[in-house]
XYZ file of C-alpha atoms in Angstrom:
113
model
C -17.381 25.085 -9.272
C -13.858 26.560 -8.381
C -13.933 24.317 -4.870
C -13.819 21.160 -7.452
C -10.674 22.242 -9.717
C -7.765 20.875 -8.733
C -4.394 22.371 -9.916
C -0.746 19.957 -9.329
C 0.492 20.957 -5.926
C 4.372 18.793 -5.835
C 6.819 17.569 -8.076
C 5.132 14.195 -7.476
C 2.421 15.495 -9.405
C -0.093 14.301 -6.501
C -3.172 17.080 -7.002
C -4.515 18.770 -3.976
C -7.767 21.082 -3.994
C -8.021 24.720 -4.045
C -10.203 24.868 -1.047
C -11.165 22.375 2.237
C -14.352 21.769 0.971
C -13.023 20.022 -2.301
C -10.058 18.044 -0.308
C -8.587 14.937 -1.579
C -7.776 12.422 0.904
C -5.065 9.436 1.037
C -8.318 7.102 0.195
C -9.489 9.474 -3.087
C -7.477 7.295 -5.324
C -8.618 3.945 -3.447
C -12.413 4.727 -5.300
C -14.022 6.623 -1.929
C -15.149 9.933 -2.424
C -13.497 13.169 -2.138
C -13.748 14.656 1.422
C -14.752 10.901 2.837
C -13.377 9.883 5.940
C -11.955 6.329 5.607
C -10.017 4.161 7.439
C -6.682 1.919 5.906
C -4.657 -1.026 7.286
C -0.994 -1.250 6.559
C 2.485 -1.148 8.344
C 5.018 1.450 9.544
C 7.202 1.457 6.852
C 9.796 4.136 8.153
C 10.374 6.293 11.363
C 12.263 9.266 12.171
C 12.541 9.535 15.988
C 14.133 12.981 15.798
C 11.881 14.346 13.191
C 8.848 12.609 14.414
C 6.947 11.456 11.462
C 7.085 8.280 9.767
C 5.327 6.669 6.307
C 2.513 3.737 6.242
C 2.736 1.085 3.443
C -1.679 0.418 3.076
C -2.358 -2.768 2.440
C -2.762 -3.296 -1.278
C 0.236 -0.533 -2.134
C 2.045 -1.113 -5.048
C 4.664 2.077 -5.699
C 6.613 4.311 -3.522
C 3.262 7.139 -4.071
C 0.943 5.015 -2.585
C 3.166 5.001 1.428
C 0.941 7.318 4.189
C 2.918 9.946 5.443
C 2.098 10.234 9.683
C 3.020 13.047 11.927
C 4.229 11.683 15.990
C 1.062 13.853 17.383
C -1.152 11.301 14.899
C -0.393 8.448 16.681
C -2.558 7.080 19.313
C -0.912 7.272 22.936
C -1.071 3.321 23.323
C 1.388 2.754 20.347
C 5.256 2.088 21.138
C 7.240 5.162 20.727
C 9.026 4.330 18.298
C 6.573 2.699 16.285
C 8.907 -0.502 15.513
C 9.048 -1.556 11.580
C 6.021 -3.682 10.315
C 3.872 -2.885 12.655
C 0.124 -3.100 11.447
C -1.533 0.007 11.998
C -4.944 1.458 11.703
C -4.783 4.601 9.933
C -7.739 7.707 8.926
C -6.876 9.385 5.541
C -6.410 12.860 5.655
C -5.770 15.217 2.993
C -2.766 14.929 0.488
C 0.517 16.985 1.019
C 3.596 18.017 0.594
C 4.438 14.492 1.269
C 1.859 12.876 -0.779
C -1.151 11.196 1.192
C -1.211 11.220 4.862
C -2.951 10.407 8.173
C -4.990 12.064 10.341
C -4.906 9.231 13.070
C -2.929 6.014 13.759
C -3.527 3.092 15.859
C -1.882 -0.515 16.699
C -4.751 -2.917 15.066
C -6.161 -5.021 17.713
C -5.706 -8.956 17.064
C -8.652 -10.812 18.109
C -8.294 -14.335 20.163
């Protein structure tokens, strides 16, 4: 029972779980289930070359909350370094942080034709 409370982790207010078993994800609030892998499309909203982490606007976002944070060593090594602006991305949820959701991989999405 105590790997299911959640207590408020940030000034955001975001929650985050008291243990890895209960984990909430970037996709918990999107109606898949707490510790589910999932995959969301979107765009690279902001990069920091120096800092090397960026933010993801999924498709379907509607407030600031909602962007992906993304660390440089998430990124698959096909994508431009620097990721330019609006690119559409491939991301996997992983657990929420200090920065609010963010991503455990990221990848260019392929266009088919």
């Amino acid at each position: 029972a105590g790997q299911d409370r959640l207590q408020a982790a940030t000034s955001q207010g975001r929650p985050r779980a008291n243990s890895a078993a209960g984990a909430r994800t970037a996709c918990s609030g999107a109606g898949v289930p707490i510790g589910a892998a999932c995959e969301r499309v979107g765009f690279i909203l902001k990069y920091d070359l120096e800092k090397g982490f960026g933010f993801i606007a999924p498709d379907g976002a509607t407030t600031r909350e909602d962007n992906i944070y993304f660390h440089a060593s998430t990124m698959d090594a096909r994508m431009p370094k620097p990721p330019p602006l609006g690119l559409r991305v491939v991301l996997v949820c992983g657990p929420i942080g200090p920065r609010g959701g963010s991503a455990t991989s990221v990848r260019v999405v392929r266009v088919q034709g």
